[in-house]
PDB file of C-alpha atoms in Angstrom:
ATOM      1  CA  UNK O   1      52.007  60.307  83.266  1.00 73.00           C
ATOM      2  CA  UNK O   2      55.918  61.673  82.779  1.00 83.00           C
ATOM      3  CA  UNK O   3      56.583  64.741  82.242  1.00 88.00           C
ATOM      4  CA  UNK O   4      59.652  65.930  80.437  1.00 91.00           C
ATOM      5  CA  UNK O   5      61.703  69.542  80.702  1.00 92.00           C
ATOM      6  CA  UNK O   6      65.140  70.010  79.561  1.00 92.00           C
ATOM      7  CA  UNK O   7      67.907  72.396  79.145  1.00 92.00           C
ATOM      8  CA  UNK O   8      69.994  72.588  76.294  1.00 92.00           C
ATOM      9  CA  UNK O   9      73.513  71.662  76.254  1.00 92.00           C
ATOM     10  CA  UNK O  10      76.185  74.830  77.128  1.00 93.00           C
ATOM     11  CA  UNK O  11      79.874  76.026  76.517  1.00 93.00           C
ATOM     12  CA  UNK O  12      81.668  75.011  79.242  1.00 92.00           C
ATOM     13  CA  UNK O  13      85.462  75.627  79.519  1.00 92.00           C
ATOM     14  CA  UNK O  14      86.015  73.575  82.892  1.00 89.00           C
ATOM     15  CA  UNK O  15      83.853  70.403  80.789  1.00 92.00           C
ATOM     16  CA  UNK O  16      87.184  70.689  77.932  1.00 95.00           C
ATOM     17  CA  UNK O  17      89.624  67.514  77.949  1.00 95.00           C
ATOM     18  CA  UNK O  18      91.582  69.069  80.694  1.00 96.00           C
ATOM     19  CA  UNK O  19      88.719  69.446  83.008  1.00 93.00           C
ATOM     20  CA  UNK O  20      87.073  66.287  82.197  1.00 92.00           C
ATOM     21  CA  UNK O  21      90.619  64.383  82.880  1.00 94.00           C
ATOM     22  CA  UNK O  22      90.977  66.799  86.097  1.00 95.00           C
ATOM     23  CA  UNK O  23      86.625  65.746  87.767  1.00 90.00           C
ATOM     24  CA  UNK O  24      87.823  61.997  87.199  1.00 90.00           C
ATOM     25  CA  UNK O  25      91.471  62.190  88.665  1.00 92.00           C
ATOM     26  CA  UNK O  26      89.625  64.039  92.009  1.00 90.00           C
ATOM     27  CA  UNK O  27      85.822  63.330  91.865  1.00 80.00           C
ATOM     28  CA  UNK O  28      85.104  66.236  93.551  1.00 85.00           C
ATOM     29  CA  UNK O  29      83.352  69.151  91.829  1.00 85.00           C
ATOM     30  CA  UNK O  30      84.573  72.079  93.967  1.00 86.00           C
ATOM     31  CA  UNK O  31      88.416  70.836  93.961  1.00 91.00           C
ATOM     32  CA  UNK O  32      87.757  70.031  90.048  1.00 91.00           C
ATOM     33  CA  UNK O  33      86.866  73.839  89.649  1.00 90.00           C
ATOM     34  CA  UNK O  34      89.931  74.907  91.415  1.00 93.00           C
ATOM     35  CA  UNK O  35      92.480  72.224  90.335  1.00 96.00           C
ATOM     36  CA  UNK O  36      91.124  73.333  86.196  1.00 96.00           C
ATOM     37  CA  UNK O  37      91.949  77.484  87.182  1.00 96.00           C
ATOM     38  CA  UNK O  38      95.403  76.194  88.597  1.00 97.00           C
ATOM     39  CA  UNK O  39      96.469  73.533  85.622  1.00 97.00           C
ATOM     40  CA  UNK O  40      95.016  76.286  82.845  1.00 97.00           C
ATOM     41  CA  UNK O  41      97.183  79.007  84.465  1.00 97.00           C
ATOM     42  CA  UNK O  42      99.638  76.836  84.836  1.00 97.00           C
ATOM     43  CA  UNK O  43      99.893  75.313  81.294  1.00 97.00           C
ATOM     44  CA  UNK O  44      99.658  78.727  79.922  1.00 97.00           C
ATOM     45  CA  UNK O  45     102.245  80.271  81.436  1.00 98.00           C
ATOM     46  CA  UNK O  46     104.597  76.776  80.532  1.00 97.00           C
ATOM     47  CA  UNK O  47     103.969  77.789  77.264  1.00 97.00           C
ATOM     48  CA  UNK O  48     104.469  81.326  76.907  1.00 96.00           C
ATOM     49  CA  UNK O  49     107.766  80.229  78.979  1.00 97.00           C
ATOM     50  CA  UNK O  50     108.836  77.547  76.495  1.00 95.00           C
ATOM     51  CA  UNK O  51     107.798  80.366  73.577  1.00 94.00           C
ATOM     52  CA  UNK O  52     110.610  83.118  74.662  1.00 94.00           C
ATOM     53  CA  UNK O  53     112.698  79.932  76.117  1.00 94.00           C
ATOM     54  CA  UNK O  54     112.602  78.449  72.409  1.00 91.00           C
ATOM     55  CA  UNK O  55     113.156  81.849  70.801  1.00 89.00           C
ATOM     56  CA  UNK O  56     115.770  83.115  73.012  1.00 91.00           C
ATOM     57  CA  UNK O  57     117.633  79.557  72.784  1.00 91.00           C
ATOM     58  CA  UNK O  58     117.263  79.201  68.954  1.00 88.00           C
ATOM     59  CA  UNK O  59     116.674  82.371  67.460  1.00 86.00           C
ATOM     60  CA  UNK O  60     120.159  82.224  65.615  1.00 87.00           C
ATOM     61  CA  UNK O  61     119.570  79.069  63.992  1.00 87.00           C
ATOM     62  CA  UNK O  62     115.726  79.944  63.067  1.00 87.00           C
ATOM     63  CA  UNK O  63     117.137  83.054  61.152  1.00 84.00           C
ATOM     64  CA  UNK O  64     120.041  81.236  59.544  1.00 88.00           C
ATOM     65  CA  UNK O  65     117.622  78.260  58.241  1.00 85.00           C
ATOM     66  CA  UNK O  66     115.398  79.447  55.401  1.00 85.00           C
ATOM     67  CA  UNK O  67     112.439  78.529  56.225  1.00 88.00           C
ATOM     68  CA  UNK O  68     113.163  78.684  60.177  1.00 86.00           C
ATOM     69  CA  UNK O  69     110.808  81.590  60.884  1.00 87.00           C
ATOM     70  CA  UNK O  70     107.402  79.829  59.383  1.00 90.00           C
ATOM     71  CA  UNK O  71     108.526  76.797  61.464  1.00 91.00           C
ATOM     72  CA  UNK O  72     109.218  78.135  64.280  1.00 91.00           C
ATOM     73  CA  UNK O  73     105.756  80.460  64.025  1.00 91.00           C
ATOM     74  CA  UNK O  74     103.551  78.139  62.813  1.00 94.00           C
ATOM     75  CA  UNK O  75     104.963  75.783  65.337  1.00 94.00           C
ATOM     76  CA  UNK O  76     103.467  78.867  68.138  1.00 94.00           C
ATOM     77  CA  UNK O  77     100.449  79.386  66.665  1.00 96.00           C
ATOM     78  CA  UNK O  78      99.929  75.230  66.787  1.00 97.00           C
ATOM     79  CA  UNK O  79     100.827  74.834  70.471  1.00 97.00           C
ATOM     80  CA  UNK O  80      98.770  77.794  71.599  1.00 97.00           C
ATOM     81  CA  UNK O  81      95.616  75.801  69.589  1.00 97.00           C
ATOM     82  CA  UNK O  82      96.623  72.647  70.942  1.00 97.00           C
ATOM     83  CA  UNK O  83      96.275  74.296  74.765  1.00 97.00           C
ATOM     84  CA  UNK O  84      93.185  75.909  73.623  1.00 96.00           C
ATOM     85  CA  UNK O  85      91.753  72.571  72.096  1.00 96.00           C
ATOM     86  CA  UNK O  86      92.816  70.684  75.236  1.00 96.00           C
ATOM     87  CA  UNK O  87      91.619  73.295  77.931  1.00 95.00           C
ATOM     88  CA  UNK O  88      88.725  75.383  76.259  1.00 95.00           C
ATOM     89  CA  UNK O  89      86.696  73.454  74.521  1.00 95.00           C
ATOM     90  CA  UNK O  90      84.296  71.472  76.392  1.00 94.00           C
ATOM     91  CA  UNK O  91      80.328  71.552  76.728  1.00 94.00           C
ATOM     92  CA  UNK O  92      78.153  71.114  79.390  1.00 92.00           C
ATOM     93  CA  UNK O  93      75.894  68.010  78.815  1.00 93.00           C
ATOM     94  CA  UNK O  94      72.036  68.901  78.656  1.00 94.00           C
ATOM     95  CA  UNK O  95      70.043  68.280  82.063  1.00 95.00           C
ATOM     96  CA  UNK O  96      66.998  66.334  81.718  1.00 95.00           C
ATOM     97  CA  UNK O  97      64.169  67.041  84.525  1.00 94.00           C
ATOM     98  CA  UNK O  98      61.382  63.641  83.995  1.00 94.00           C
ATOM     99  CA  UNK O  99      58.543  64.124  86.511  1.00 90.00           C
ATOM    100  CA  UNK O 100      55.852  61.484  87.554  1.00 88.00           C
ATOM    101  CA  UNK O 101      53.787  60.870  90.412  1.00 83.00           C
ATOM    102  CA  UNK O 102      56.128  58.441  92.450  1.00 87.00           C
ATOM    103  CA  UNK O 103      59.154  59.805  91.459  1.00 90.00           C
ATOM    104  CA  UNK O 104      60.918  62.741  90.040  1.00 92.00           C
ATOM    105  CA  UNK O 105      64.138  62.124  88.138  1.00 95.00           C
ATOM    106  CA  UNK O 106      66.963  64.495  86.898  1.00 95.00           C
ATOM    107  CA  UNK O 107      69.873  63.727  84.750  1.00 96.00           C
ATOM    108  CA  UNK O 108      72.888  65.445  83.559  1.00 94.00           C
ATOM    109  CA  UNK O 109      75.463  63.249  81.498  1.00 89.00           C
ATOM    110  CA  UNK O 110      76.404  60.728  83.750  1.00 89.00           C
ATOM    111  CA  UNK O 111      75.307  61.770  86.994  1.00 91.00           C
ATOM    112  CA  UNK O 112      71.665  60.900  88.130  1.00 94.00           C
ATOM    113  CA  UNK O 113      69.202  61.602  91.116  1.00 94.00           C
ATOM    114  CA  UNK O 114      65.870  60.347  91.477  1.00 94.00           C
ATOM    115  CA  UNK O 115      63.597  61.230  94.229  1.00 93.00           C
ATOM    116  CA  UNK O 116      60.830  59.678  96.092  1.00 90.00           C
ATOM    117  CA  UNK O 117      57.920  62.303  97.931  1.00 89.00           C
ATOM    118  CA  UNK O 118      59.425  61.224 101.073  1.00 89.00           C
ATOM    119  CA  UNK O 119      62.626  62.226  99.810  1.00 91.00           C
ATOM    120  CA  UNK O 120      61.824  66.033  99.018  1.00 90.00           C
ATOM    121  CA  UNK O 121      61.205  68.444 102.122  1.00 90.00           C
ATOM    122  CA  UNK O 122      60.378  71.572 100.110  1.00 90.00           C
ATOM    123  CA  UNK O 123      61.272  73.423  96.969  1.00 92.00           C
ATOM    124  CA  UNK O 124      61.839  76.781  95.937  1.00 93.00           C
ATOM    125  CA  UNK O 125      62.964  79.312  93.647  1.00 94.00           C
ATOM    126  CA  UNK O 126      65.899  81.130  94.398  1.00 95.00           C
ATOM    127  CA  UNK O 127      67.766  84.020  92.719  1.00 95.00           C
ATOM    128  CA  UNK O 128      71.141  82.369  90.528  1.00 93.00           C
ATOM    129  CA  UNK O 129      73.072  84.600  92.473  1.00 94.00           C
ATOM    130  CA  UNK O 130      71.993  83.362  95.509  1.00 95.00           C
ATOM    131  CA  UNK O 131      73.474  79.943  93.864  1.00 94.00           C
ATOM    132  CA  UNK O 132      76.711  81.387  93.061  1.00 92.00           C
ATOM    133  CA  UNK O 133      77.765  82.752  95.931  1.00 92.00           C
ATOM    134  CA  UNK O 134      75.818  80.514  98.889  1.00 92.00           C
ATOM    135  CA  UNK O 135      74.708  76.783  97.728  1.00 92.00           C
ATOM    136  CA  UNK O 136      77.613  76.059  95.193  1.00 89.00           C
ATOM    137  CA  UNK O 137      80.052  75.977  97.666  1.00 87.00           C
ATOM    138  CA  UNK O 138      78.628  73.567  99.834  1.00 88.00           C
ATOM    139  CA  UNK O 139      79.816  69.213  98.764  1.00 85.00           C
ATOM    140  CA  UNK O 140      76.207  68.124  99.759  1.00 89.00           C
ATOM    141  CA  UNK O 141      74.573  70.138  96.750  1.00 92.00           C
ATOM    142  CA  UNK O 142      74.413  68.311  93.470  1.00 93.00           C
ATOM    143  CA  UNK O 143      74.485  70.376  90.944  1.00 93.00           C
ATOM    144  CA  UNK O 144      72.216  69.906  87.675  1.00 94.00           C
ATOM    145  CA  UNK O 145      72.935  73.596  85.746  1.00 92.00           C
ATOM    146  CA  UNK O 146      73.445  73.595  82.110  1.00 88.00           C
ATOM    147  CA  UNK O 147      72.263  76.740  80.792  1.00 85.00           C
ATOM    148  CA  UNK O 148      72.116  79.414  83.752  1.00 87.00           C
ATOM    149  CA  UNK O 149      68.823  81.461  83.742  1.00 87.00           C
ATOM    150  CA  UNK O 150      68.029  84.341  86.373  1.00 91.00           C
ATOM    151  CA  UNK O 151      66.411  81.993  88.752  1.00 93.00           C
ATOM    152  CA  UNK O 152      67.217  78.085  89.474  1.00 94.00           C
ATOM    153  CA  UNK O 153      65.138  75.623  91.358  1.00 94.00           C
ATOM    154  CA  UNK O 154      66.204  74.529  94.897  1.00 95.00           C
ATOM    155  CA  UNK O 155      64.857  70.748  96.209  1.00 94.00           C
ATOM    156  CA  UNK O 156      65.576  70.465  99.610  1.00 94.00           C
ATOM    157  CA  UNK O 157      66.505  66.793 100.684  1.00 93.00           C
ATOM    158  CA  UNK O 158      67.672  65.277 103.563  1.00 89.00           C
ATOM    159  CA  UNK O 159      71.109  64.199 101.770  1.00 91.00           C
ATOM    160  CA  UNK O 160      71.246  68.283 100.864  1.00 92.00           C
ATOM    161  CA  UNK O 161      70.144  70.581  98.331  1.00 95.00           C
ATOM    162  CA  UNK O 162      69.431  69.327  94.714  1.00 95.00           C
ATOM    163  CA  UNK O 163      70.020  72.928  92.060  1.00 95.00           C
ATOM    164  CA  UNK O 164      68.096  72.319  89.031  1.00 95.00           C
ATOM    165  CA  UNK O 165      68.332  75.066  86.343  1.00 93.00           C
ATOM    166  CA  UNK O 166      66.122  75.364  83.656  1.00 92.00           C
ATOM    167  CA  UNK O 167      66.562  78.485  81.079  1.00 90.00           C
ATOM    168  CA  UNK O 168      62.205  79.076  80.334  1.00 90.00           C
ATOM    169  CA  UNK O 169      60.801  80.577  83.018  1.00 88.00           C
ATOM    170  CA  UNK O 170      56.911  78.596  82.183  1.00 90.00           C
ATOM    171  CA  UNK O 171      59.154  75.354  82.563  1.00 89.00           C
ATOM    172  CA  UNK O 172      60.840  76.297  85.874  1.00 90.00           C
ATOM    173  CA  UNK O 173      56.961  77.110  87.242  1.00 89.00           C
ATOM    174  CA  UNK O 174      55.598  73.910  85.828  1.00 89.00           C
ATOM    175  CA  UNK O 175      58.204  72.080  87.639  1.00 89.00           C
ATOM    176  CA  UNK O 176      57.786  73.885  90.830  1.00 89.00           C
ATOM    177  CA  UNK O 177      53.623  73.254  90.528  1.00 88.00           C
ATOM    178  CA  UNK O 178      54.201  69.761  90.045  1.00 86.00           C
ATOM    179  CA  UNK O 179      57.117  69.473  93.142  1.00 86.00           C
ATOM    180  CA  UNK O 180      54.177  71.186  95.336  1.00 85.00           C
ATOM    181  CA  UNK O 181      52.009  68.937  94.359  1.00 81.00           C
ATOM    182  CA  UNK O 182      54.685  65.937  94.341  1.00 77.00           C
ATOM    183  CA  UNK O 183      55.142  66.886  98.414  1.00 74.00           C
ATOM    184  CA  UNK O 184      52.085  67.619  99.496  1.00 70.00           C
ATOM    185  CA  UNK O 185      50.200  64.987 101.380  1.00 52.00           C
ATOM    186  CA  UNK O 186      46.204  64.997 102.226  1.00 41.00           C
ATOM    187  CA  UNK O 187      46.911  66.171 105.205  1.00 40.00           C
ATOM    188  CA  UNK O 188      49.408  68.853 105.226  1.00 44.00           C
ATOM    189  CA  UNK O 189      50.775  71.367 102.710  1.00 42.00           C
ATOM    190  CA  UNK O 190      54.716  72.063 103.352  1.00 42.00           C
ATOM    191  CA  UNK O 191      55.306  75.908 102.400  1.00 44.00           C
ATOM    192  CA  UNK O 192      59.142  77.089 103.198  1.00 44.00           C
ATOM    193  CA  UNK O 193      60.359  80.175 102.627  1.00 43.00           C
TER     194      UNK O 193
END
């Protein structure tokens, strides 16, 4: 029997053109996150440069044309949408949790993981800010957050730990009943902290 949860799909600034060009040029999701900040900032300030560059540089041959201002505002307005088109815009792709008996399977776009029993130590619920400021920072965690809720699941593995966030609470439970049950052998009963 499989058993399906999911998170929706979520605005995602870093997941715009930009970013997207950025996580394939360095395949690295913490350097991706940093590298996105620095070309954003970057680009922006290029263009509010090149604004009062253009301005300063043409100003007396805007005036003297007759239709110079509208071009030359219009032509603003459509650079700062271009940068916000190619930087902004961007969504997170949905994670998709499927659960049976020999193996437990998560998938977020293009990235997948699939786990055996063996493969799972323990798992847990841990506060999101707990997340943010300890197990995001680590390379060994894959992360599969779309929409952030208060609490995200934490799969211990051997290879590091696998972040699974799923916004409804009942779903995050279910999941965490069925991982208990997914580790547990006849024998034993793992129970981490």
């Amino acid at each position: 029997m499989t058993r399906t949860f999911e998170a929706p799909r979520t605005y995602r600034p870093s997941a715009s053109l930009l970013g997207r060009a950025i996580r394939a040029w360095t395949n690295d999701r913490l350097r991706e996150e940093a590298l996105y900040l620095v070309a954003m900032t970057g680009l922006t300030i290029a263009l509010l440069m090149a604004h009062y560059l253009s301005w300063a540089l043409l100003g007396s041959v805007i005036n003297a044309h007759p239709a110079g201002q509208t071009i030359f505002w219009g032509t603003q307005v459509g650079t700062v949408l271009a940068l916000a088109a190619i930087g902004l815009v961007g969504f997170r792709p949905a994670v998709r949790v499927m659960y049976r008996p020999d193996a437990l399977t998560i998938q977020q776009g293009d990235r997948t993981c699939t786990l055996s029993p063996s493969d799972v130590d323990n798992a847990t619920l841990i506060p999101a800010q707990r997340y943010h400021r300890h197990y995001r920072r680590y390379a060994a965690t894959q992360v599969f957050v779309s929409a952030m809720s208060e609490q995200v699941l934490c799969i211990r593995t051997s290879d590091g730990p696998v972040i699974v966030a799923l916004p409804e609470p009942e779903a995050r439970t279910a999941l965490l009943g069925h991982l208990d049950a997914f580790t547990a052998s006849p024998s034993e009963t793992v129970a981490h902290p």
